[in-house]
């Protein structure tokens, strides 16, 4: 009789987990769709750490600052 109770308990737990997963999928569907679309469009071979920023932009050249230094406004 103990084995039957354990099996029923396992089925109930599995059903509760499946129901919870389905509820989350339905509740956050718009966000999950955007997230999955962004992942599909991304380039898995591109490492953001390897992207080289432009050496000087117009704003940096006007301010006379290096690209890596913080900008401090002087009044």
PDB file of C-alpha atoms in Angstrom:
ATOM      1  CA  UNK A   1       0.000   0.000   0.000  1.00  0.00           C
ATOM      2  CA  UNK A   2       2.973   2.310   0.584  1.00  0.00           C
ATOM      3  CA  UNK A   3       4.184   1.963  -3.006  1.00  0.00           C
ATOM      4  CA  UNK A   4       0.789   2.984  -4.378  1.00  0.00           C
ATOM      5  CA  UNK A   5       0.751   6.082  -2.165  1.00  0.00           C
ATOM      6  CA  UNK A   6       4.250   7.051  -3.309  1.00  0.00           C
ATOM      7  CA  UNK A   7       3.253   6.650  -6.948  1.00  0.00           C
ATOM      8  CA  UNK A   8       0.148   8.780  -6.486  1.00  0.00           C
ATOM      9  CA  UNK A   9       2.204  11.408  -4.710  1.00  0.00           C
ATOM     10  CA  UNK A  10       4.764  11.446  -7.544  1.00  0.00           C
ATOM     11  CA  UNK A  11       1.998  11.828 -10.132  1.00  0.00           C
ATOM     12  CA  UNK A  12       0.454  14.715  -8.181  1.00  0.00           C
ATOM     13  CA  UNK A  13       3.833  16.461  -7.864  1.00  0.00           C
ATOM     14  CA  UNK A  14       4.556  15.972 -11.568  1.00  0.00           C
ATOM     15  CA  UNK A  15       1.098  17.306 -12.459  1.00  0.00           C
ATOM     16  CA  UNK A  16       1.583  20.343 -10.215  1.00  0.00           C
ATOM     17  CA  UNK A  17       4.951  21.103 -11.823  1.00  0.00           C
ATOM     18  CA  UNK A  18       3.492  20.762 -15.328  1.00  0.00           C
ATOM     19  CA  UNK A  19       0.574  23.021 -14.413  1.00  0.00           C
ATOM     20  CA  UNK A  20       2.944  25.607 -12.886  1.00  0.00           C
ATOM     21  CA  UNK A  21       5.155  25.601 -15.981  1.00  0.00           C
ATOM     22  CA  UNK A  22       2.116  26.033 -18.235  1.00  0.00           C
ATOM     23  CA  UNK A  23       0.795  28.890 -16.085  1.00  0.00           C
ATOM     24  CA  UNK A  24       4.135  30.705 -16.265  1.00  0.00           C
ATOM     25  CA  UNK A  25       4.346  30.197 -20.040  1.00  0.00           C
ATOM     26  CA  UNK A  26       0.858  31.648 -20.512  1.00  0.00           C
ATOM     27  CA  UNK A  27       1.320  34.521 -18.051  1.00  0.00           C
ATOM     28  CA  UNK A  28       4.634  35.699 -19.528  1.00  0.00           C
ATOM     29  CA  UNK A  29       3.969  34.777 -23.159  1.00  0.00           C
ATOM     30  CA  UNK A  30       4.599  38.264 -24.646  1.00  0.00           C
ATOM     31  CA  UNK A  31       7.902  38.636 -22.797  1.00  0.00           C
ATOM     32  CA  UNK A  32       9.022  35.100 -23.592  1.00  0.00           C
ATOM     33  CA  UNK A  33       8.196  35.578 -27.283  1.00  0.00           C
ATOM     34  CA  UNK A  34      10.332  38.743 -27.435  1.00  0.00           C
ATOM     35  CA  UNK A  35      13.135  37.008 -25.570  1.00  0.00           C
ATOM     36  CA  UNK A  36      13.078  33.957 -27.841  1.00  0.00           C
ATOM     37  CA  UNK A  37      12.970  36.156 -30.962  1.00  0.00           C
ATOM     38  CA  UNK A  38      16.000  38.098 -29.736  1.00  0.00           C
ATOM     39  CA  UNK A  39      17.885  34.864 -29.120  1.00  0.00           C
ATOM     40  CA  UNK A  40      17.005  33.606 -32.598  1.00  0.00           C
ATOM     41  CA  UNK A  41      18.291  36.836 -34.170  1.00  0.00           C
ATOM     42  CA  UNK A  42      21.528  36.909 -32.174  1.00  0.00           C
ATOM     43  CA  UNK A  43      24.868  35.786 -33.563  1.00  0.00           C
ATOM     44  CA  UNK A  44      26.296  33.038 -31.315  1.00  0.00           C
ATOM     45  CA  UNK A  45      29.777  33.483 -32.811  1.00  0.00           C
ATOM     46  CA  UNK A  46      29.945  37.161 -31.811  1.00  0.00           C
ATOM     47  CA  UNK A  47      31.556  37.860 -28.439  1.00  0.00           C
ATOM     48  CA  UNK A  48      30.560  41.336 -27.168  1.00  0.00           C
ATOM     49  CA  UNK A  49      33.869  41.586 -25.318  1.00  0.00           C
ATOM     50  CA  UNK A  50      35.743  41.354 -28.623  1.00  0.00           C
ATOM     51  CA  UNK A  51      33.886  44.271 -30.244  1.00  0.00           C
ATOM     52  CA  UNK A  52      36.217  47.229 -30.617  1.00  0.00           C
ATOM     53  CA  UNK A  53      34.636  50.624 -29.969  1.00  0.00           C
ATOM     54  CA  UNK A  54      35.537  53.501 -32.295  1.00  0.00           C
ATOM     55  CA  UNK A  55      38.712  55.270 -31.149  1.00  0.00           C
ATOM     56  CA  UNK A  56      37.229  58.789 -31.125  1.00  0.00           C
ATOM     57  CA  UNK A  57      33.729  59.975 -31.744  1.00  0.00           C
ATOM     58  CA  UNK A  58      32.735  63.589 -32.344  1.00  0.00           C
ATOM     59  CA  UNK A  59      31.696  64.052 -28.707  1.00  0.00           C
ATOM     60  CA  UNK A  60      35.005  62.686 -27.420  1.00  0.00           C
ATOM     61  CA  UNK A  61      37.023  64.800 -29.842  1.00  0.00           C
ATOM     62  CA  UNK A  62      35.170  67.965 -28.799  1.00  0.00           C
ATOM     63  CA  UNK A  63      35.635  67.201 -25.109  1.00  0.00           C
ATOM     64  CA  UNK A  64      39.293  66.247 -25.579  1.00  0.00           C
ATOM     65  CA  UNK A  65      38.823  63.027 -23.616  1.00  0.00           C
ATOM     66  CA  UNK A  66      39.956  59.489 -24.296  1.00  0.00           C
ATOM     67  CA  UNK A  67      37.272  56.939 -25.189  1.00  0.00           C
ATOM     68  CA  UNK A  68      37.932  54.943 -22.003  1.00  0.00           C
ATOM     69  CA  UNK A  69      38.020  57.781 -19.508  1.00  0.00           C
ATOM     70  CA  UNK A  70      34.935  58.927 -17.622  1.00  0.00           C
ATOM     71  CA  UNK A  71      33.278  62.139 -18.741  1.00  0.00           C
ATOM     72  CA  UNK A  72      33.127  64.803 -16.028  1.00  0.00           C
ATOM     73  CA  UNK A  73      31.115  67.945 -16.649  1.00  0.00           C
ATOM     74  CA  UNK A  74      32.887  71.135 -15.621  1.00  0.00           C
ATOM     75  CA  UNK A  75      30.649  74.119 -14.939  1.00  0.00           C
TER      76      UNK A  75
END
